[in-house]
PDB file of C-alpha atoms in Angstrom:
ATOM      1  CA  MET A   1     111.959  89.612  91.246  1.00  0.00           C
ATOM      2  CA  LYS A   2     115.568  90.223  92.399  1.00  0.00           C
ATOM      3  CA  LYS A   3     117.190  93.301  90.781  1.00  0.00           C
ATOM      4  CA  LYS A   4     120.092  92.948  88.363  1.00  0.00           C
ATOM      5  CA  LEU A   5     123.371  94.019  90.197  1.00  0.00           C
ATOM      6  CA  GLU A   6     124.070  96.636  87.644  1.00  0.00           C
ATOM      7  CA  ASP A   7     120.750  98.222  88.470  1.00  0.00           C
ATOM      8  CA  LEU A   8     121.179  98.477  92.281  1.00  0.00           C
ATOM      9  CA  THR A   9     120.980 101.895  94.007  1.00  0.00           C
ATOM     10  CA  PHE A  10     121.796 102.956  97.427  1.00  0.00           C
ATOM     11  CA  ALA A  11     118.141 102.516  98.423  1.00  0.00           C
ATOM     12  CA  ASP A  12     118.071  98.745  97.578  1.00  0.00           C
ATOM     13  CA  ASN A  13     118.141  96.086 100.249  1.00  0.00           C
ATOM     14  CA  GLY A  14     121.776  94.608 100.349  1.00  0.00           C
ATOM     15  CA  MET A  15     123.280  97.659  98.795  1.00  0.00           C
ATOM     16  CA  PHE A  16     122.257  99.990 101.695  1.00  0.00           C
ATOM     17  CA  GLN A  17     123.513  97.451 104.259  1.00  0.00           C
ATOM     18  CA  ALA A  18     126.801  97.014 102.354  1.00  0.00           C
ATOM     19  CA  VAL A  19     127.481 100.685 102.193  1.00  0.00           C
ATOM     20  CA  LEU A  20     126.781 101.289 105.945  1.00  0.00           C
ATOM     21  CA  SER A  21     129.094  98.428 106.757  1.00  0.00           C
ATOM     22  CA  ASP A  22     131.733 101.301 106.871  1.00  0.00           C
ATOM     23  CA  PRO A  23     131.617 102.704 110.458  1.00  0.00           C
ATOM     24  CA  GLN A  24     132.693 106.225 109.360  1.00  0.00           C
ATOM     25  CA  ILE A  25     130.045 106.387 106.533  1.00  0.00           C
ATOM     26  CA  CYS A  26     127.421 104.912 108.946  1.00  0.00           C
ATOM     27  CA  ALA A  27     128.168 107.525 111.684  1.00  0.00           C
ATOM     28  CA  GLU A  28     128.120 110.375 109.175  1.00  0.00           C
ATOM     29  CA  LEU A  29     124.778 109.354 107.949  1.00  0.00           C
ATOM     30  CA  VAL A  30     123.437 109.055 111.518  1.00  0.00           C
ATOM     31  CA  GLU A  31     124.849 112.390 112.643  1.00  0.00           C
ATOM     32  CA  ARG A  32     123.316 114.070 109.371  1.00  0.00           C
ATOM     33  CA  LEU A  33     119.860 112.712 109.808  1.00  0.00           C
ATOM     34  CA  LEU A  34     119.556 112.631 113.608  1.00  0.00           C
ATOM     35  CA  GLY A  35     121.486 115.749 114.517  1.00  0.00           C
ATOM     36  CA  ILE A  36     123.496 113.907 117.248  1.00  0.00           C
ATOM     37  CA  GLN A  37     127.131 113.193 117.780  1.00  0.00           C
ATOM     38  CA  ILE A  38     128.326 109.611 117.467  1.00  0.00           C
ATOM     39  CA  GLU A  39     131.617 109.313 119.612  1.00  0.00           C
ATOM     40  CA  ARG A  40     132.569 105.937 118.123  1.00  0.00           C
ATOM     41  CA  VAL A  41     130.634 103.232 116.247  1.00  0.00           C
ATOM     42  CA  GLU A  42     131.514  99.978 118.417  1.00  0.00           C
ATOM     43  CA  TYR A  43     130.363  97.918 115.426  1.00  0.00           C
ATOM     44  CA  PRO A  44     127.814  98.164 112.669  1.00  0.00           C
ATOM     45  CA  GLU A  45     125.749  95.040 112.662  1.00  0.00           C
ATOM     46  CA  LEU A  46     124.052  94.195 109.481  1.00  0.00           C
ATOM     47  CA  GLU A  47     120.622  92.429 109.620  1.00  0.00           C
ATOM     48  CA  LYS A  48     120.866  91.864 113.393  1.00  0.00           C
ATOM     49  CA  ALA A  49     118.205  89.345 114.403  1.00  0.00           C
ATOM     50  CA  ILE A  50     116.653  89.711 117.774  1.00  0.00           C
ATOM     51  CA  LYS A  51     114.427  86.902 119.041  1.00  0.00           C
ATOM     52  CA  PRO A  52     114.374  86.746 122.791  1.00  0.00           C
ATOM     53  CA  PHE A  53     112.252  83.741 123.244  1.00  0.00           C
ATOM     54  CA  TYR A  54     111.444  80.757 120.896  1.00  0.00           C
ATOM     55  CA  ASN A  55     107.683  81.649 120.904  1.00  0.00           C
ATOM     56  CA  THR A  56     107.977  85.323 120.217  1.00  0.00           C
ATOM     57  CA  LYS A  57     107.993  87.212 116.925  1.00  0.00           C
ATOM     58  CA  GLY A  58     111.534  88.144 116.205  1.00  0.00           C
ATOM     59  CA  VAL A  59     112.859  91.132 114.238  1.00  0.00           C
ATOM     60  CA  ARG A  60     115.640  91.518 111.709  1.00  0.00           C
ATOM     61  CA  LEU A  61     117.140  94.994 111.679  1.00  0.00           C
ATOM     62  CA  ASP A  62     118.685  96.502 108.637  1.00  0.00           C
ATOM     63  CA  VAL A  63     121.643  98.134 110.487  1.00  0.00           C
ATOM     64  CA  TYR A  64     122.057  98.239 114.177  1.00  0.00           C
ATOM     65  CA  ILE A  65     124.846 100.325 115.748  1.00  0.00           C
ATOM     66  CA  LYS A  66     126.049 101.415 119.201  1.00  0.00           C
ATOM     67  CA  ASP A  67     128.459 103.728 120.614  1.00  0.00           C
ATOM     68  CA  LYS A  68     129.112 104.481 124.361  1.00  0.00           C
ATOM     69  CA  ASN A  69     125.679 106.003 125.241  1.00  0.00           C
ATOM     70  CA  LYS A  70     123.527 105.301 122.284  1.00  0.00           C
ATOM     71  CA  VAL A  71     121.795 102.337 120.355  1.00  0.00           C
ATOM     72  CA  ILE A  72     120.638 103.116 116.881  1.00  0.00           C
ATOM     73  CA  ASP A  73     118.530 101.184 114.481  1.00  0.00           C
ATOM     74  CA  ILE A  74     118.581 102.215 110.885  1.00  0.00           C
ATOM     75  CA  GLU A  75     115.949 101.049 108.373  1.00  0.00           C
ATOM     76  CA  LEU A  76     115.382 101.839 104.691  1.00  0.00           C
ATOM     77  CA  GLN A  77     111.956 101.197 103.139  1.00  0.00           C
ATOM     78  CA  SER A  78     111.853 101.335  99.342  1.00  0.00           C
ATOM     79  CA  TYR A  79     108.180 100.323  99.380  1.00  0.00           C
ATOM     80  CA  THR A  80     105.050 101.528 101.082  1.00  0.00           C
ATOM     81  CA  GLN A  81     105.106 100.352 104.599  1.00  0.00           C
ATOM     82  CA  ARG A  82     101.789  99.797 106.583  1.00  0.00           C
ATOM     83  CA  ALA A  83     101.432  99.660 110.320  1.00  0.00           C
ATOM     84  CA  LEU A  84     104.992 101.433 110.700  1.00  0.00           C
ATOM     85  CA  GLY A  85     103.839 102.827 114.034  1.00  0.00           C
ATOM     86  CA  LYS A  86     103.426  99.537 115.513  1.00  0.00           C
ATOM     87  CA  ARG A  87     106.563  98.174 113.893  1.00  0.00           C
ATOM     88  CA  THR A  88     108.588 100.806 115.490  1.00  0.00           C
ATOM     89  CA  ARG A  89     106.943 100.086 118.766  1.00  0.00           C
ATOM     90  CA  TYR A  90     107.909  96.377 118.513  1.00  0.00           C
ATOM     91  CA  TYR A  91     111.315  97.175 117.383  1.00  0.00           C
ATOM     92  CA  GLN A  92     111.823  99.440 120.395  1.00  0.00           C
ATOM     93  CA  SER A  93     110.851  96.711 122.831  1.00  0.00           C
ATOM     94  CA  MET A  94     113.144  94.143 121.252  1.00  0.00           C
ATOM     95  CA  ILE A  95     115.986  96.570 121.243  1.00  0.00           C
ATOM     96  CA  ASP A  96     115.547  97.328 124.898  1.00  0.00           C
ATOM     97  CA  MET A  97     115.328  93.599 125.808  1.00  0.00           C
ATOM     98  CA  ASP A  98     118.580  93.090 123.753  1.00  0.00           C
ATOM     99  CA  SER A  99     120.475  95.802 125.438  1.00  0.00           C
ATOM    100  CA  LEU A 100     119.593  95.229 129.075  1.00  0.00           C
ATOM    101  CA  MET A 101     120.943  92.034 130.794  1.00  0.00           C
ATOM    102  CA  LYS A 102     118.852  90.251 133.391  1.00  0.00           C
ATOM    103  CA  GLY A 103     119.003  91.819 136.769  1.00  0.00           C
ATOM    104  CA  GLU A 104     120.516  95.126 135.423  1.00  0.00           C
ATOM    105  CA  SER A 105     119.049  98.507 136.508  1.00  0.00           C
ATOM    106  CA  TYR A 106     116.755 100.360 133.970  1.00  0.00           C
ATOM    107  CA  LYS A 107     119.171 103.132 134.509  1.00  0.00           C
ATOM    108  CA  LYS A 108     121.697 101.110 132.319  1.00  0.00           C
ATOM    109  CA  LEU A 109     119.349 101.511 129.228  1.00  0.00           C
ATOM    110  CA  LYS A 110     121.005 103.713 126.599  1.00  0.00           C
ATOM    111  CA  GLU A 111     119.683 106.430 124.562  1.00  0.00           C
ATOM    112  CA  SER A 112     117.554 104.661 121.851  1.00  0.00           C
ATOM    113  CA  TYR A 113     116.929 105.841 118.252  1.00  0.00           C
ATOM    114  CA  ILE A 114     115.020 104.327 115.546  1.00  0.00           C
ATOM    115  CA  LEU A 115     115.571 105.808 112.135  1.00  0.00           C
ATOM    116  CA  PHE A 116     113.417 104.919 109.172  1.00  0.00           C
ATOM    117  CA  ILE A 117     114.125 106.281 105.655  1.00  0.00           C
ATOM    118  CA  CYS A 118     111.234 105.706 103.520  1.00  0.00           C
ATOM    119  CA  LYS A 119     111.005 106.520  99.751  1.00  0.00           C
ATOM    120  CA  TYR A 120     107.258 107.018 100.193  1.00  0.00           C
ATOM    121  CA  ASP A 121     105.301 108.877 102.787  1.00  0.00           C
ATOM    122  CA  PRO A 122     103.984 106.303 105.410  1.00  0.00           C
ATOM    123  CA  PHE A 123     101.571 108.593 107.089  1.00  0.00           C
ATOM    124  CA  LYS A 124      98.093 109.471 105.604  1.00  0.00           C
ATOM    125  CA  ASP A 125      95.029 111.192 106.826  1.00  0.00           C
ATOM    126  CA  LYS A 126      91.746 109.473 107.172  1.00  0.00           C
ATOM    127  CA  ASN A 127      90.980 109.998 103.374  1.00  0.00           C
ATOM    128  CA  GLY A 128      94.241 108.288 102.364  1.00  0.00           C
ATOM    129  CA  LYS A 129      96.078 111.510 101.502  1.00  0.00           C
ATOM    130  CA  PRO A 130      99.759 111.605 102.541  1.00  0.00           C
ATOM    131  CA  PHE A 131     100.676 114.316 105.039  1.00  0.00           C
ATOM    132  CA  GLY A 132     103.674 115.210 102.918  1.00  0.00           C
ATOM    133  CA  LEU A 133     106.173 116.102 105.570  1.00  0.00           C
ATOM    134  CA  PRO A 134     109.857 115.343 104.847  1.00  0.00           C
ATOM    135  CA  ARG A 135     110.488 114.366 108.450  1.00  0.00           C
ATOM    136  CA  TYR A 136     108.421 112.983 111.285  1.00  0.00           C
ATOM    137  CA  THR A 137     109.874 112.835 114.892  1.00  0.00           C
ATOM    138  CA  PHE A 138     108.247 111.157 117.677  1.00  0.00           C
ATOM    139  CA  LYS A 139     108.907 111.445 121.475  1.00  0.00           C
ATOM    140  CA  ASN A 140     106.883 110.481 124.462  1.00  0.00           C
ATOM    141  CA  VAL A 141     105.427 113.716 125.810  1.00  0.00           C
ATOM    142  CA  CYS A 142     102.380 114.181 128.126  1.00  0.00           C
ATOM    143  CA  GLY A 143      99.106 114.567 126.463  1.00  0.00           C
ATOM    144  CA  GLU A 144      97.870 117.087 128.950  1.00  0.00           C
ATOM    145  CA  GLU A 145     100.967 119.201 129.134  1.00  0.00           C
ATOM    146  CA  ASN A 146     103.419 118.950 126.358  1.00  0.00           C
ATOM    147  CA  LEU A 147     106.303 120.446 128.341  1.00  0.00           C
ATOM    148  CA  VAL A 148     106.319 117.370 130.328  1.00  0.00           C
ATOM    149  CA  ASN A 149     108.542 114.606 128.891  1.00  0.00           C
ATOM    150  CA  LEU A 150     108.563 111.065 129.863  1.00  0.00           C
ATOM    151  CA  ASN A 151     112.380 111.309 129.463  1.00  0.00           C
ATOM    152  CA  ASP A 152     112.551 107.555 128.523  1.00  0.00           C
ATOM    153  CA  LYS A 153     115.497 108.552 126.046  1.00  0.00           C
ATOM    154  CA  SER A 154     113.857 106.962 123.170  1.00  0.00           C
ATOM    155  CA  VAL A 155     113.376 108.877 119.867  1.00  0.00           C
ATOM    156  CA  LYS A 156     111.858 107.594 116.531  1.00  0.00           C
ATOM    157  CA  VAL A 157     112.462 109.470 113.519  1.00  0.00           C
ATOM    158  CA  VAL A 158     110.900 108.795 110.123  1.00  0.00           C
ATOM    159  CA  TYR A 159     112.065 110.527 106.891  1.00  0.00           C
ATOM    160  CA  ASN A 160     110.014 110.696 103.769  1.00  0.00           C
ATOM    161  CA  ALA A 161     112.282 111.045 100.852  1.00  0.00           C
ATOM    162  CA  SER A 162     109.505 111.833  98.455  1.00  0.00           C
ATOM    163  CA  ALA A 163     109.208 115.237 100.022  1.00  0.00           C
ATOM    164  CA  TYR A 164     112.739 116.001  99.836  1.00  0.00           C
ATOM    165  CA  GLU A 165     112.172 119.467  98.270  1.00  0.00           C
ATOM    166  CA  ASP A 166     110.410 120.560 101.444  1.00  0.00           C
ATOM    167  CA  GLU A 167     113.207 119.616 103.820  1.00  0.00           C
ATOM    168  CA  LYS A 168     114.910 123.018 105.008  1.00  0.00           C
ATOM    169  CA  ASP A 169     118.239 121.463 106.121  1.00  0.00           C
ATOM    170  CA  GLU A 170     120.337 121.567 102.862  1.00  0.00           C
ATOM    171  CA  LYS A 171     122.558 118.488 103.830  1.00  0.00           C
ATOM    172  CA  ILE A 172     119.364 116.502 104.606  1.00  0.00           C
ATOM    173  CA  ARG A 173     117.639 117.598 101.522  1.00  0.00           C
ATOM    174  CA  SER A 174     120.449 116.443  99.368  1.00  0.00           C
ATOM    175  CA  LEU A 175     120.679 112.990 101.074  1.00  0.00           C
ATOM    176  CA  LEU A 176     116.860 112.588 100.730  1.00  0.00           C
ATOM    177  CA  ARG A 177     117.103 113.475  97.106  1.00  0.00           C
ATOM    178  CA  PHE A 178     119.756 110.994  96.601  1.00  0.00           C
ATOM    179  CA  VAL A 179     117.646 108.254  98.189  1.00  0.00           C
ATOM    180  CA  GLN A 180     114.737 109.133  96.183  1.00  0.00           C
ATOM    181  CA  THR A 181     116.233 109.867  92.734  1.00  0.00           C
ATOM    182  CA  ASN A 182     119.589 108.184  92.728  1.00  0.00           C
ATOM    183  CA  GLU A 183     121.145 111.489  91.782  1.00  0.00           C
ATOM    184  CA  PRO A 184     123.827 112.644  94.134  1.00  0.00           C
ATOM    185  CA  GLY A 185     124.022 116.237  92.928  1.00  0.00           C
ATOM    186  CA  THR A 186     126.747 118.409  94.076  1.00  0.00           C
ATOM    187  CA  ASP A 187     126.645 117.221  97.809  1.00  0.00           C
ATOM    188  CA  ASP A 188     129.866 115.667  98.926  1.00  0.00           C
ATOM    189  CA  PHE A 189     128.356 112.971 101.106  1.00  0.00           C
ATOM    190  CA  SER A 190     125.905 111.859  98.490  1.00  0.00           C
ATOM    191  CA  SER A 191     128.618 111.852  95.858  1.00  0.00           C
ATOM    192  CA  ARG A 192     130.720 109.591  98.209  1.00  0.00           C
ATOM    193  CA  LEU A 193     127.709 107.307  98.705  1.00  0.00           C
ATOM    194  CA  SER A 194     127.244 106.988  95.105  1.00  0.00           C
ATOM    195  CA  ALA A 195     130.888 106.271  94.261  1.00  0.00           C
ATOM    196  CA  ILE A 196     130.793 103.511  97.085  1.00  0.00           C
ATOM    197  CA  VAL A 197     127.785 102.027  95.407  1.00  0.00           C
ATOM    198  CA  GLU A 198     129.504 101.931  91.884  1.00  0.00           C
ATOM    199  CA  ARG A 199     132.682 100.349  93.449  1.00  0.00           C
ATOM    200  CA  LEU A 200     130.584  97.600  95.167  1.00  0.00           C
ATOM    201  CA  LYS A 201     129.115  96.731  91.975  1.00  0.00           C
ATOM    202  CA  GLU A 202     132.440  95.870  90.685  1.00  0.00           C
ATOM    203  CA  ASN A 203     133.582  94.092  93.982  1.00  0.00           C
ATOM    204  CA  GLU A 204     133.802  90.391  93.584  1.00  0.00           C
ATOM    205  CA  LYS A 205     133.021  89.745  97.131  1.00  0.00           C
ATOM    206  CA  PHE A 206     129.898  91.848  96.986  1.00  0.00           C
ATOM    207  CA  LYS A 207     128.900  90.050  93.731  1.00  0.00           C
ATOM    208  CA  GLU A 208     129.112  86.757  95.422  1.00  0.00           C
ATOM    209  CA  ASP A 209     127.246  87.874  98.428  1.00  0.00           C
ATOM    210  CA  TYR A 210     124.491  89.425  96.490  1.00  0.00           C
ATOM    211  CA  ALA A 211     124.144  86.285  94.355  1.00  0.00           C
ATOM    212  CA  GLY A 212     123.535  84.482  97.549  1.00  0.00           C
ATOM    213  CA  MET A 213     121.071  86.952  99.065  1.00  0.00           C
ATOM    214  CA  ASN A 214     117.503  86.003  99.634  1.00  0.00           C
ATOM    215  CA  ILE A 215     115.869  89.215  98.796  1.00  0.00           C
ATOM    216  CA  HIS A 216     112.200  88.059  99.103  1.00  0.00           C
ATOM    217  CA  ASP A 217     111.024  90.203 101.779  1.00  0.00           C
ATOM    218  CA  GLN A 218     108.236  88.657 103.884  1.00  0.00           C
ATOM    219  CA  ASP A 219     106.487  92.092 104.250  1.00  0.00           C
ATOM    220  CA  LEU A 220     106.052  92.370 100.575  1.00  0.00           C
ATOM    221  CA  ILE A 221     104.799  88.715 100.230  1.00  0.00           C
ATOM    222  CA  ASP A 222     102.196  89.447 103.105  1.00  0.00           C
ATOM    223  CA  ASP A 223     101.221  92.740 101.640  1.00  0.00           C
ATOM    224  CA  ALA A 224     100.477  91.143  98.234  1.00  0.00           C
ATOM    225  CA  LYS A 225      98.413  88.378  99.936  1.00  0.00           C
ATOM    226  CA  GLU A 226      96.365  90.965 102.024  1.00  0.00           C
ATOM    227  CA  GLU A 227      95.677  93.028  98.983  1.00  0.00           C
ATOM    228  CA  LYS A 228      94.520  90.015  96.927  1.00  0.00           C
ATOM    229  CA  ALA A 229      92.286  88.858  99.883  1.00  0.00           C
ATOM    230  CA  VAL A 230      90.708  92.274 100.431  1.00  0.00           C
ATOM    231  CA  GLU A 231      90.223  92.717  96.557  1.00  0.00           C
ATOM    232  CA  THR A 232      88.387  89.426  96.325  1.00  0.00           C
ATOM    233  CA  ALA A 233      86.269  90.126  99.376  1.00  0.00           C
ATOM    234  CA  LYS A 234      85.423  93.530  97.898  1.00  0.00           C
ATOM    235  CA  ASN A 235      84.259  91.976  94.708  1.00  0.00           C
ATOM    236  CA  MET A 236      81.982  89.483  96.609  1.00  0.00           C
ATOM    237  CA  LEU A 237      80.492  92.144  98.772  1.00  0.00           C
ATOM    238  CA  THR A 238      79.739  94.413  95.794  1.00  0.00           C
ATOM    239  CA  LYS A 239      78.200  91.661  93.795  1.00  0.00           C
ATOM    240  CA  LYS A 240      76.400  90.322  97.049  1.00  0.00           C
ATOM    241  CA  VAL A 241      77.983  86.948  96.563  1.00  0.00           C
ATOM    242  CA  GLY A 242      77.957  84.905  99.802  1.00  0.00           C
ATOM    243  CA  THR A 243      77.508  85.641 103.473  1.00  0.00           C
ATOM    244  CA  LEU A 244      80.227  87.298 105.480  1.00  0.00           C
ATOM    245  CA  GLU A 245      81.178  83.876 106.995  1.00  0.00           C
ATOM    246  CA  GLN A 246      81.684  82.495 103.368  1.00  0.00           C
ATOM    247  CA  ILE A 247      83.632  85.451 102.256  1.00  0.00           C
ATOM    248  CA  ALA A 248      85.929  85.230 105.326  1.00  0.00           C
ATOM    249  CA  GLU A 249      86.395  81.483 104.618  1.00  0.00           C
ATOM    250  CA  ILE A 250      87.244  81.948 100.961  1.00  0.00           C
ATOM    251  CA  THR A 251      89.534  84.964 101.246  1.00  0.00           C
ATOM    252  CA  GLY A 252      91.262  84.003 104.483  1.00  0.00           C
ATOM    253  CA  LEU A 253      90.195  87.258 106.241  1.00  0.00           C
ATOM    254  CA  SER A 254      88.774  86.981 109.820  1.00  0.00           C
ATOM    255  CA  LEU A 255      84.997  87.553 110.128  1.00  0.00           C
ATOM    256  CA  ASP A 256      85.820  90.980 112.071  1.00  0.00           C
ATOM    257  CA  GLN A 257      87.920  92.025 108.864  1.00  0.00           C
ATOM    258  CA  ALA A 258      85.018  91.095 106.479  1.00  0.00           C
ATOM    259  CA  GLN A 259      82.624  93.102 108.620  1.00  0.00           C
ATOM    260  CA  GLU A 260      84.965  96.085 108.695  1.00  0.00           C
ATOM    261  CA  LEU A 261      85.291  95.891 104.869  1.00  0.00           C
ATOM    262  CA  GLN A 262      81.484  95.872 104.549  1.00  0.00           C
ATOM    263  CA  LYS A 263      81.261  98.845 106.779  1.00  0.00           C
ATOM    264  CA  GLN A 264      84.045 100.747 104.726  1.00  0.00           C
ATOM    265  CA  LEU A 265      82.155 100.062 101.592  1.00  0.00           C
ATOM    266  CA  ALA A 266      78.969 101.154 102.997  1.00  0.00           C
ATOM    267  CA  GLU A 267      80.307 104.442 103.890  1.00  0.00           C
ATOM    268  CA  ASP A 268      82.306 104.769 100.651  1.00  0.00           C
ATOM    269  CA  PRO A 269      81.451 102.555  97.696  1.00  0.00           C
ATOM    270  CA  ASN A 270      84.159 104.007  95.726  1.00  0.00           C
ATOM    271  CA  ALA A 271      87.081 103.823  98.187  1.00  0.00           C
ATOM    272  CA  PRO A 272      90.430 103.025  96.770  1.00  0.00           C
ATOM    273  CA  LEU A 273      91.659  99.514  97.389  1.00  0.00           C
ATOM    274  CA  GLU A 274      94.736 100.821  99.235  1.00  0.00           C
ATOM    275  CA  LYS A 275      92.373 102.616 102.007  1.00  0.00           C
ATOM    276  CA  LEU A 276      90.386  99.368 102.346  1.00  0.00           C
ATOM    277  CA  VAL A 277      93.543  97.236 102.761  1.00  0.00           C
ATOM    278  CA  GLU A 278      94.935  99.534 105.427  1.00  0.00           C
ATOM    279  CA  ALA A 279      91.440  99.604 107.222  1.00  0.00           C
ATOM    280  CA  VAL A 280      91.251  95.818 107.183  1.00  0.00           C
ATOM    281  CA  VAL A 281      94.893  94.951 108.114  1.00  0.00           C
ATOM    282  CA  GLU A 282      94.666  97.050 111.313  1.00  0.00           C
ATOM    283  CA  LEU A 283      92.421  94.253 112.561  1.00  0.00           C
ATOM    284  CA  ALA A 284      94.900  91.553 111.714  1.00  0.00           C
ATOM    285  CA  VAL A 285      96.277  89.487 114.657  1.00  0.00           C
ATOM    286  CA  ASP A 286      99.881  90.262 113.806  1.00  0.00           C
ATOM    287  CA  TYR A 287      99.293  93.933 114.180  1.00  0.00           C
TER     288      TYR A 287
END
């Protein structure tokens, strides 16, 4: 259900994009979280759609900005995100295709940053326990010698706002705290963000825009369907109702997914539903 306008926070879809439509605010947030200098934001582009070919899966980026030498995608996730690694991989490929014209040299590719700000820890161990780091930084380095860097100029940074207390950088800690709790505290930047949020709630243009927004996130819809399918299949397997083929047909899971679920339940009959869903969706065609 769509949130009431008066209940919106910085971390909500629509509000986050509206606040970052200010180039100065956008640049300041990026500089704080990525530790890089933004010379000049050429344009903040909200909900940029990239779909190079009619038959490929497109992406819709929350906030997409450029300066002279960099391309930066900023995403805020206020719900648990599965397959985030493969999502960043696909985003990276779409951004590269969008930024390099046909016939141009690969040398023309700009530095690329994908920044995810998550309210929940997206990374868990094999038992489903979150790793609990406030920040995860990924670069392409050599598996045999970590001093060898591929130097492809691409970086992916994922922040886990739920672990804000463990972030050592005070400015980043304050911002993550604001994202997680909606309390700006004494931090100047978070206080300014909070003030912008409150002003936007009174802004007639934003009210009209928000009223017309389609906030139904396809990821949430897909997650709900997957969870229901796995829950149904789990119950059928536990109660020994039907063959694997019948379970797959009834739930909409593939036969491979039904077999994987059966394997997971054999190893751990008390496995939590979330862990089972994650194991099964890894086999989905879209992933």
